CSV table of C-alpha atoms and ligand atoms in Angstrom, one decimal:
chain,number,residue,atom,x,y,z
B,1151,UNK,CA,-9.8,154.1,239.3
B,1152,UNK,CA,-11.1,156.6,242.4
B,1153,UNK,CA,-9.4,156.6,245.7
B,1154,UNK,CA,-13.1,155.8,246.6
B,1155,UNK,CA,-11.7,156.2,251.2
B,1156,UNK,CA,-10.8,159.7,250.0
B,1157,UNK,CA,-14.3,160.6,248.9
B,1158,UNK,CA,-16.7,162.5,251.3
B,1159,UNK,CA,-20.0,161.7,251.2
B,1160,UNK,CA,-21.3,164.3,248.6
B,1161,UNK,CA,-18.3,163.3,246.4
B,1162,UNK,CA,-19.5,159.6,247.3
B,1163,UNK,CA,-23.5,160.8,246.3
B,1164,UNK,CA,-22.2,162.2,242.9
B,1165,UNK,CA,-20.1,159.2,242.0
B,1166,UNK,CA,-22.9,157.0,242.8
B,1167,UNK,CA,-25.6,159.0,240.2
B,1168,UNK,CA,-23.1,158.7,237.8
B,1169,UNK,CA,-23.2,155.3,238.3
B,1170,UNK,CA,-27.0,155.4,237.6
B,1171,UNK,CA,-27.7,154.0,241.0
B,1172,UNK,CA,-29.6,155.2,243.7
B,1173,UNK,CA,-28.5,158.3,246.0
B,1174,UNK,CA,-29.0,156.6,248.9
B,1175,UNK,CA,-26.6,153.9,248.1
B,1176,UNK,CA,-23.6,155.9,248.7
B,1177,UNK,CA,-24.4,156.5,252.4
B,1178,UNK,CA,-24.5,152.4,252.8
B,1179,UNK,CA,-21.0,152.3,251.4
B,1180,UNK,CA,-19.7,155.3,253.2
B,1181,UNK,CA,-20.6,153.3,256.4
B,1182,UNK,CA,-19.0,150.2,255.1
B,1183,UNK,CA,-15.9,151.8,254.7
B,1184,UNK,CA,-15.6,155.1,257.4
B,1185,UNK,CA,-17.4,153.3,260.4
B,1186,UNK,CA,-17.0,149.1,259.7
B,1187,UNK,CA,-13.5,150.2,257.9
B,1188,UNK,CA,-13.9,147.0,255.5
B,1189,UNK,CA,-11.6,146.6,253.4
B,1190,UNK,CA,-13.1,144.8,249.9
B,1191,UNK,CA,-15.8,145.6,248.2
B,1192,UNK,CA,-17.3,142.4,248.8
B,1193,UNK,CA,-17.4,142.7,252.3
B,1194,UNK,CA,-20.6,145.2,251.6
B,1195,UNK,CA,-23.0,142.6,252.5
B,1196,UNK,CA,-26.1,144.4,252.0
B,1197,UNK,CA,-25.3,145.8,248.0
B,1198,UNK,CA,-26.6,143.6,245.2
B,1199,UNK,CA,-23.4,141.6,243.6
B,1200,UNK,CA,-24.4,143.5,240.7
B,1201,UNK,CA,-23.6,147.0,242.6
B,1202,UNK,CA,-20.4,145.7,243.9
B,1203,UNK,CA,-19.2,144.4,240.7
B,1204,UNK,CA,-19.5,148.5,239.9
B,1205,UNK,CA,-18.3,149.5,242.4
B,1206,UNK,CA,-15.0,147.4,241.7
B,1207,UNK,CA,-14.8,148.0,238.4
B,1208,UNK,CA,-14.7,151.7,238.9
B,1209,UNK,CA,-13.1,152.5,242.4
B,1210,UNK,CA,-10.3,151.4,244.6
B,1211,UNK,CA,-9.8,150.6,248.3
B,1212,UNK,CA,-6.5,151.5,248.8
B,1213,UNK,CA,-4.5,149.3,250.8
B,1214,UNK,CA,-1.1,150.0,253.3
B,1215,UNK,CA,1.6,147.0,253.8
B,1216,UNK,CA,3.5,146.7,257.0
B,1217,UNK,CA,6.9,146.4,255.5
B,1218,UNK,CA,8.6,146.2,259.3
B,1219,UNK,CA,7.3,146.5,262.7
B,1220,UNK,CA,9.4,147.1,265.2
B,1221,UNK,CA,8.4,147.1,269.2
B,1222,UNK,CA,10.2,148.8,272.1
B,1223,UNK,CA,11.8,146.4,274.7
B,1224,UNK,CA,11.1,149.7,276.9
B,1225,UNK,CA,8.0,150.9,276.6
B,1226,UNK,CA,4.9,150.1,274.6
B,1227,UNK,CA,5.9,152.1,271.5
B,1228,UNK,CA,5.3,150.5,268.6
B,1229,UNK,CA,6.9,151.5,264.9
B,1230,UNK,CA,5.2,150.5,261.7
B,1231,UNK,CA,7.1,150.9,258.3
B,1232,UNK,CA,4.2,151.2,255.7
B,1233,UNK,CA,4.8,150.2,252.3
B,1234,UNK,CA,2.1,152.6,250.0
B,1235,UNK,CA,0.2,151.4,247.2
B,1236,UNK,CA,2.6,153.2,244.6
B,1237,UNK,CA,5.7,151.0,246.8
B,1238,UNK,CA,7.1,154.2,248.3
B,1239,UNK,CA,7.5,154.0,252.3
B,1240,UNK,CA,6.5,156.4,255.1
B,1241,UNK,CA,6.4,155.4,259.0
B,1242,UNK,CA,3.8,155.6,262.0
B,1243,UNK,CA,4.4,155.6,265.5
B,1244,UNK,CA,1.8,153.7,267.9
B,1245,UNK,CA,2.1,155.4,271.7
B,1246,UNK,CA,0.6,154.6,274.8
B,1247,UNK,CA,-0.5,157.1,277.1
B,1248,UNK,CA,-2.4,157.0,280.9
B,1249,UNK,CA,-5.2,158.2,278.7
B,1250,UNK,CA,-4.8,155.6,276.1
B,1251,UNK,CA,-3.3,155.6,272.9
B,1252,UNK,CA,-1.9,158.1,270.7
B,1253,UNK,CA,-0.7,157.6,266.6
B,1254,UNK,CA,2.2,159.7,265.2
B,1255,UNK,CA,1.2,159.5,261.4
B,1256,UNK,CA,3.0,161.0,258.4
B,1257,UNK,CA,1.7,163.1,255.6
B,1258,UNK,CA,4.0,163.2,252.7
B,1259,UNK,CA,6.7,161.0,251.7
B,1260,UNK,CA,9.9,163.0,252.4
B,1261,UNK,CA,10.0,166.5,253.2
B,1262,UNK,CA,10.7,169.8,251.0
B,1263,UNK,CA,12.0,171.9,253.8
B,1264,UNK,CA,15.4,170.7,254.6
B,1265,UNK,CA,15.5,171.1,258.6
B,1266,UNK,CA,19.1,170.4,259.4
B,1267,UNK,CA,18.7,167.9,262.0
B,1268,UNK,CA,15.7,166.0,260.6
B,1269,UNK,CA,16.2,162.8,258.9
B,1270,UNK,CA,13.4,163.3,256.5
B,1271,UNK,CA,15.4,166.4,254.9
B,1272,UNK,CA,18.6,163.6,254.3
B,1273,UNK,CA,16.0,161.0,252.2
B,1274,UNK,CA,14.3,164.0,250.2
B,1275,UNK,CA,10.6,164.7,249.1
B,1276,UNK,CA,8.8,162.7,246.4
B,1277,UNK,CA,5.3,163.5,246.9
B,1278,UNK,CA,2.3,164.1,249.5
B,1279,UNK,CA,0.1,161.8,251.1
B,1280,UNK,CA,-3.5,161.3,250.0
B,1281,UNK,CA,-6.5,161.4,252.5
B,1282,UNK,CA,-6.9,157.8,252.3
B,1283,UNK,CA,-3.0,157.4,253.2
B,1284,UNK,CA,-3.4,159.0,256.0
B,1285,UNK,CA,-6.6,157.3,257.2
B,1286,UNK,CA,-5.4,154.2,256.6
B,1287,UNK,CA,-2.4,154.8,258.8
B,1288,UNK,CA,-4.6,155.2,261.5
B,1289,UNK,CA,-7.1,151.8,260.4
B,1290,UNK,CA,-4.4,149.8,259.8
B,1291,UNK,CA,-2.1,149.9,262.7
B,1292,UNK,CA,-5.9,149.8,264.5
B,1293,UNK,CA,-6.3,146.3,263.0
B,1294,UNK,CA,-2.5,145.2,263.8
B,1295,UNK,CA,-2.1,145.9,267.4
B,1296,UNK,CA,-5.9,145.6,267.9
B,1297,UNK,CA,-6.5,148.6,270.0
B,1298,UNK,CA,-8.4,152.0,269.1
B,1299,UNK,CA,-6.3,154.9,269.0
B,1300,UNK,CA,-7.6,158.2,271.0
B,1301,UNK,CA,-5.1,161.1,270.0
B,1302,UNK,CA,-3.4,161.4,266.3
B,1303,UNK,CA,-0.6,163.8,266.3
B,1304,UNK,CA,0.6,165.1,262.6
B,1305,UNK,CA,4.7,164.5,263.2
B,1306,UNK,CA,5.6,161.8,261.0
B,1307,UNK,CA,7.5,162.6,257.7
B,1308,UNK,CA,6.4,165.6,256.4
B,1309,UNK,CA,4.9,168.9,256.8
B,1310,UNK,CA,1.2,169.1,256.9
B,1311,UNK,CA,0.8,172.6,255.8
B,1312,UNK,CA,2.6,171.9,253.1
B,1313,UNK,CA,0.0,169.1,252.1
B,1314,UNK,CA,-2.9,171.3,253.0
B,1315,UNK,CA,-5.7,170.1,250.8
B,1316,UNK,CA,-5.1,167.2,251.7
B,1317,UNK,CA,-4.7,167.0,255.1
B,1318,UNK,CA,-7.9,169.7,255.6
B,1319,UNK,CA,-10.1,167.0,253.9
B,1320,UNK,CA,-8.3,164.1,256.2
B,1321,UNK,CA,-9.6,166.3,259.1
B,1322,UNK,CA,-12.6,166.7,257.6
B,1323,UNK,CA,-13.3,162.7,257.2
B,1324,UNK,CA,-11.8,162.3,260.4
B,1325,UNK,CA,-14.3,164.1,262.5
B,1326,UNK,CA,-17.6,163.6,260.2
B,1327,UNK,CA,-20.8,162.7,262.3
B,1328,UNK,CA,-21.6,160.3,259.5
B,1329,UNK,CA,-18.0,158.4,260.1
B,1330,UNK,CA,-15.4,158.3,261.8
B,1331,UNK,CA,-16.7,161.2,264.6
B,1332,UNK,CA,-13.2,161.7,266.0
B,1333,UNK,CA,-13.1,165.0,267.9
B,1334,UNK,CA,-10.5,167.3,266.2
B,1335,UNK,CA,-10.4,168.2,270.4
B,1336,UNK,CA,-7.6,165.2,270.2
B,1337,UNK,CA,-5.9,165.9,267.1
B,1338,UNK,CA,-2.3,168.0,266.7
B,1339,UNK,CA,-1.1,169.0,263.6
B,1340,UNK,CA,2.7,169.9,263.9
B,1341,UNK,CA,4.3,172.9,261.6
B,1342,UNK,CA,7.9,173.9,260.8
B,1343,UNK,CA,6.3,177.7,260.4
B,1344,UNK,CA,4.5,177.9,257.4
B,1345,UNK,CA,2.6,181.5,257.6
B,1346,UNK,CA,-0.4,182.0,255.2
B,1347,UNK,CA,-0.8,178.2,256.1
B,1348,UNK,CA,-1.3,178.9,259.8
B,1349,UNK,CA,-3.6,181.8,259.5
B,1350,UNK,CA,-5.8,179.5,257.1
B,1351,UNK,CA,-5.7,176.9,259.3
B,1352,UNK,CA,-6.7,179.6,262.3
B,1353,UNK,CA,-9.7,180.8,260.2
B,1354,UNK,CA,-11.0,177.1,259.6
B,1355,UNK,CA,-11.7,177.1,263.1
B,1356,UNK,CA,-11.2,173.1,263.6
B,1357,UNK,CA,-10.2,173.2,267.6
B,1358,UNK,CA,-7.4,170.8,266.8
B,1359,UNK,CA,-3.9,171.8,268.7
B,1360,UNK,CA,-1.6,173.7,266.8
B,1361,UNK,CA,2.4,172.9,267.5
B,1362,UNK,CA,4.8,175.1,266.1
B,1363,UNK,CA,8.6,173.9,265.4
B,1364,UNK,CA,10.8,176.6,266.7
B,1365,UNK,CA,14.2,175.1,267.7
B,1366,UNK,CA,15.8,178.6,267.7
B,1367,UNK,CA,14.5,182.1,268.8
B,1368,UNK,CA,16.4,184.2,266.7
B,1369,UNK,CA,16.6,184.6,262.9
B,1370,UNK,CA,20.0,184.3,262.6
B,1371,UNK,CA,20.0,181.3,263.9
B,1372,UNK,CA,17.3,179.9,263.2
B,1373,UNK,CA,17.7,180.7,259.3
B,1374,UNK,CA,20.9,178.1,259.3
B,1375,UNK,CA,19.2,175.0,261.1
B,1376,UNK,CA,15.8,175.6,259.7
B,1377,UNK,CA,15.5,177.0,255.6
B,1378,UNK,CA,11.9,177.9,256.1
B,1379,UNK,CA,12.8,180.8,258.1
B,1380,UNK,CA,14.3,182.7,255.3
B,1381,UNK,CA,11.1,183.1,253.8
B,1382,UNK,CA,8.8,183.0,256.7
B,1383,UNK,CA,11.0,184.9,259.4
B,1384,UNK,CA,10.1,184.7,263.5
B,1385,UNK,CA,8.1,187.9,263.7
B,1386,UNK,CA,5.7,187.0,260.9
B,1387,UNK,CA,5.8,183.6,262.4
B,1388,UNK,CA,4.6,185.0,265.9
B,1389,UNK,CA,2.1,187.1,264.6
B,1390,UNK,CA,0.4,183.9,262.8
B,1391,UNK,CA,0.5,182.4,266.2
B,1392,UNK,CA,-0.8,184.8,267.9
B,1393,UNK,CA,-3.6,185.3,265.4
B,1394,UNK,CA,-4.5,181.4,265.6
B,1395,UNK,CA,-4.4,182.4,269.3
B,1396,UNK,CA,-6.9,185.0,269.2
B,1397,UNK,CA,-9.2,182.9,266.6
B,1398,UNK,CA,-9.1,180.1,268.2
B,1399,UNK,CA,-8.7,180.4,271.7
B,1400,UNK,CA,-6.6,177.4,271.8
B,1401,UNK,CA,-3.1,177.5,273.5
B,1402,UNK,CA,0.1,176.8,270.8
B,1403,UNK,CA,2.8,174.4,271.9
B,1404,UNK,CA,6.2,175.1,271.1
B,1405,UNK,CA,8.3,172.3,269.8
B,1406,UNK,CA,12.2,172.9,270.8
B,1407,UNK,CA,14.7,170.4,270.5
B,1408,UNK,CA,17.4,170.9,272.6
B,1409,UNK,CA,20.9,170.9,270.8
B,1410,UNK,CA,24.0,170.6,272.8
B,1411,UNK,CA,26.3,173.9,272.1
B,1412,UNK,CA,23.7,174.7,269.6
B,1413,UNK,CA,20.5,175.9,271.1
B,1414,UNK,CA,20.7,174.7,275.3
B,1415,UNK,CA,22.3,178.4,276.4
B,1416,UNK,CA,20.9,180.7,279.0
B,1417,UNK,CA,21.2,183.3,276.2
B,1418,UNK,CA,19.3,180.9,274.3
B,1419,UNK,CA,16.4,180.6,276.5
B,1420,UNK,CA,16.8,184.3,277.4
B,1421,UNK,CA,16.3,184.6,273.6
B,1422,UNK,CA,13.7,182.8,273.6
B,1423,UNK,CA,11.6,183.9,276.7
B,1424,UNK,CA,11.7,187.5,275.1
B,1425,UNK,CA,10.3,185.9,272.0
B,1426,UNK,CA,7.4,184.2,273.6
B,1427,UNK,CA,6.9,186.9,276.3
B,1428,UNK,CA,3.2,188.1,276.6
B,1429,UNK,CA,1.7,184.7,275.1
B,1430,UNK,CA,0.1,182.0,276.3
B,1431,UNK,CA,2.5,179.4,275.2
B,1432,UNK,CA,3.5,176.3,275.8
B,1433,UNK,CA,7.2,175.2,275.1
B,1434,UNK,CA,7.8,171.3,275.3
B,1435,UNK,CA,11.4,170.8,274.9
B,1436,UNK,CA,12.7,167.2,273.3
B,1437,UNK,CA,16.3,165.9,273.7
B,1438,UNK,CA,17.3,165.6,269.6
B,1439,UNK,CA,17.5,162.8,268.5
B,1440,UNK,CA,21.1,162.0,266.8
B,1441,UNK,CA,21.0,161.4,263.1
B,1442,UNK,CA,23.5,159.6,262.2
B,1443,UNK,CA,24.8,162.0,258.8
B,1444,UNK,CA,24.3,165.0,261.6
B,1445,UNK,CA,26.4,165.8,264.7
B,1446,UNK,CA,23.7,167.0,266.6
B,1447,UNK,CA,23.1,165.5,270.1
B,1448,UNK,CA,21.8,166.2,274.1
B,1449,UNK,CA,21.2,164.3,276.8
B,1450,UNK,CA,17.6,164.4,278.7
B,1451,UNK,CA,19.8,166.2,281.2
B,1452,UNK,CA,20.6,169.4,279.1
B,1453,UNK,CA,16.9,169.6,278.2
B,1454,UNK,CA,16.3,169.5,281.6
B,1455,UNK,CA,18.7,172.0,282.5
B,1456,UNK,CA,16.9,174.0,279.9
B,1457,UNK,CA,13.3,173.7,281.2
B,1458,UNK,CA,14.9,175.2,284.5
B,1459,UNK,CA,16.5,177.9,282.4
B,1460,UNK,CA,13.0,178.7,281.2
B,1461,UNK,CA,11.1,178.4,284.6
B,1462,UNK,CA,13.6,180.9,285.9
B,1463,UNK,CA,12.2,183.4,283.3
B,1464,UNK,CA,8.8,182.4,283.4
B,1465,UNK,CA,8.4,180.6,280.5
B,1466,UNK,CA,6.0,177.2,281.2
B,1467,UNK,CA,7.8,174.1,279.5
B,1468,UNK,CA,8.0,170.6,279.8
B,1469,UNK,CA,10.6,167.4,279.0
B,1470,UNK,CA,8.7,165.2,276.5
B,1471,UNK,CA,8.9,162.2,277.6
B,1472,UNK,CA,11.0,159.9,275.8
B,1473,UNK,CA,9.2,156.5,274.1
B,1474,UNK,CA,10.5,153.6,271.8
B,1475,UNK,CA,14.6,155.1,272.2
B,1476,UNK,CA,15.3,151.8,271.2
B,1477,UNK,CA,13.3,151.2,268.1
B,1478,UNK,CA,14.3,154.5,266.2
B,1479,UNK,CA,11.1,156.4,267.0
B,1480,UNK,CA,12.0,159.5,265.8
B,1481,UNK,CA,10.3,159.4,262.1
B,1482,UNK,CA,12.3,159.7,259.2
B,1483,UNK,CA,15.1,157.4,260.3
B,1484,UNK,CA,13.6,154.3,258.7
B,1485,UNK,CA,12.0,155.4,255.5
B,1486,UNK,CA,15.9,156.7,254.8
B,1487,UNK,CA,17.3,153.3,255.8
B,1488,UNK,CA,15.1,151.6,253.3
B,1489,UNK,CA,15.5,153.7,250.6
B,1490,UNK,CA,19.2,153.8,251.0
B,1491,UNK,CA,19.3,149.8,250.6
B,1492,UNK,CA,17.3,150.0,247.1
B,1493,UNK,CA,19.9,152.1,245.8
Y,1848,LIG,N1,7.1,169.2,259.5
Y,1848,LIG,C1,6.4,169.3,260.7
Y,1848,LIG,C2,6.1,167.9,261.4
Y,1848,LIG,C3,7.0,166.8,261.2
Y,1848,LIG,S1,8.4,166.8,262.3
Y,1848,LIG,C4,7.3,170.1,261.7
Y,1848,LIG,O1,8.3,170.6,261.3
Y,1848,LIG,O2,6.8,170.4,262.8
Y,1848,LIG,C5,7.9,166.6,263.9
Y,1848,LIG,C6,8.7,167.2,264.9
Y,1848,LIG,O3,10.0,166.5,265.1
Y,1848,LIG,C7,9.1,168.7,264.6
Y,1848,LIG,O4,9.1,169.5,265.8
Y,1848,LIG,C8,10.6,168.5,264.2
Y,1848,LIG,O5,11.3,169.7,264.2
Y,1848,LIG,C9,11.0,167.4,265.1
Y,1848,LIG,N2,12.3,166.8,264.7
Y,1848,LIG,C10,12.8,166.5,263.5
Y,1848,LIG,N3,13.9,165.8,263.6
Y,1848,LIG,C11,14.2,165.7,264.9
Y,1848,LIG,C12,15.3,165.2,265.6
Y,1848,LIG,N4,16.3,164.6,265.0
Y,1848,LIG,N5,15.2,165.2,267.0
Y,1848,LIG,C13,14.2,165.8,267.6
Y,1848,LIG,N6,13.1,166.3,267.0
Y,1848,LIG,C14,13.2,166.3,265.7
């Protein structure tokens, strides 16, 4: 059976003439599904019961179960568990905004690259995402909380360069003008610093915002919290950036997460300012979030303290604010829980 929600259109077209049915068939259906987001074949009013009999017989609409939902008592932050078609897990985070409201959505289930204070490195990798995974994070939290979602942000469990076929064909659905027509203006894929990956990205051109994952400015110690440095180290990392820079035009964000005694120095942000000197960088600093196997911890007071460290050398950063701290929103967390009960 086809993942028939991961088909472009010209995939779609060539399906259909395989099926011996008209061409023009496949743009109905790709309407049905990208832009009326239906979910059964028989839902496609305006097909012959003949052609949706085919259709069912040789494609699939995959399908996402909300395993758990839990909602912040604090804010509007909302935290779906989904339960994938195959019964593996991976979580999405619904967050409101002034400007409206914004989905944190994974892209693989588990994580190869072993960040040490990530709870996504503790559960393990078993596989990526497909397209239609991904979309139907977005459709089905959509349908649950009723509401239509304005920014997507790519920093659930996972890392999206490492899923980049993928993902690129996810954007590529996303923002089609036959579809879905979501502005890759208000999408932000998030990257623990995978090179070639980034300067692919850069050359695609897609105007989405790149963050990059930093959490230390020096190799040395940056190699022992996050493995991925070993074999894409911070000067070859910088000069990706600033080549997506100089492609793209668009601005990189900086993703710290301030570690008590680890990372929150002034040599640290001394380090750091020298490292992001003469770019047009944005660093957004989060308190970490304790996992519970990890001693890792701040307060929103030492990233605070940090930002001021920054300002004082010139560096623009920002305190991210903090949603859903009661519900576990950092991603990761959950799927582990579950998977850790099976066994
Ligand atoms: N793999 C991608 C995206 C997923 S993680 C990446 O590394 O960017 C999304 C963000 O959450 C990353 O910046 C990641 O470093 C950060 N993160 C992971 N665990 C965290 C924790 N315990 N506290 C705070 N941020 C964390």
């Amino acid at each position: 059976m086809q993942d028939i929600l991961s088909m472009n259109l010209q995939e779609l077209q060539t399906a259909i003439q395989e099926l011996h049915e008209p061409i023009y068939k496949a743009k109905q259906i790709y309407h049905w599904l990208h832009v009326r987001k239906i979910q059964e074949f028989s839902q496609m009013t305006d097909l012959s019961s003949a052609l949706r009999l085919k259709l069912e017989a040789n494609f699939e609409i995959k399908k996402l179960i909300i395993s758990k939902k839990l909602e912040s008592k604090l804010d509007d932050t909302v935290k779906y568990l989904y339960q994938l078609p195959d019964g593996q897990h991976v979580e999405t985070v619904l967050m409101h905004y002034q400007h409206g409201w914004r989905i944190c959505i994974s892209t693989q289930v588990g994580c190869k690259m072993g960040c040490q204070f990530c709870a996504s490195a503790i559960a393990g990798y078993v596989r990526n995402l497909t397209t239609s995974e991904m979309l139907l994070q977005i459709d089905e939290t959509e349908r649950n909380a009723n509401i239509k979602i304005s920014g997507i942000v790519l920093m659930g469990i996972g890392e999206p360069l490492d899923n980049f076929q993928n993902v690129m064909k996810f954007l590529e659905l996303l923002s089609d003008s036959k579809g879905r027509q979501m502005s890759l203006r208000h999408v932000t894929i998030s990257t623990c610093g995978i090179v070639p990956k980034i300067r692919e990205l850069a050359d695609k051109k897609t105007g989405l915002t790149l963050a990059v994952s930093l959490h230390q400015a020096s190799d040395l110690q940056r190699n022992k919290i996050m493995p991925v440095n070993k074999k894409y180290p911070l000067q070859e990392l910088m000069n990706a950036c600033k080549y997506y820079f100089a492609v793209t035009g668009r601005r990189i964000t900086y993703e710290y997460a301030v570690m008590e005694d680890e990372n929150d120095s002034f040599a640290d942000a001394q380090t750091l300012a020298k490292l992001l000197k003469n770019q047009q960088a944005h660093v957004n600093l989060i308190p970490v979030n304790t996992v519970k196997e990890r001693n890792y911890h701040a307060t929103r007071k030492s990233a605070k303290k940090f930002m001021q460290y920054l300002e004082i050398l010139g560096i623009h950063a920002t305190v991210r604010r903090t949603l859903g701290s009661d519900i576990q929103a950092a991603c990761g967390q959950l799927r582990h829980e579950i998977d850790n009960k099976r066994e």
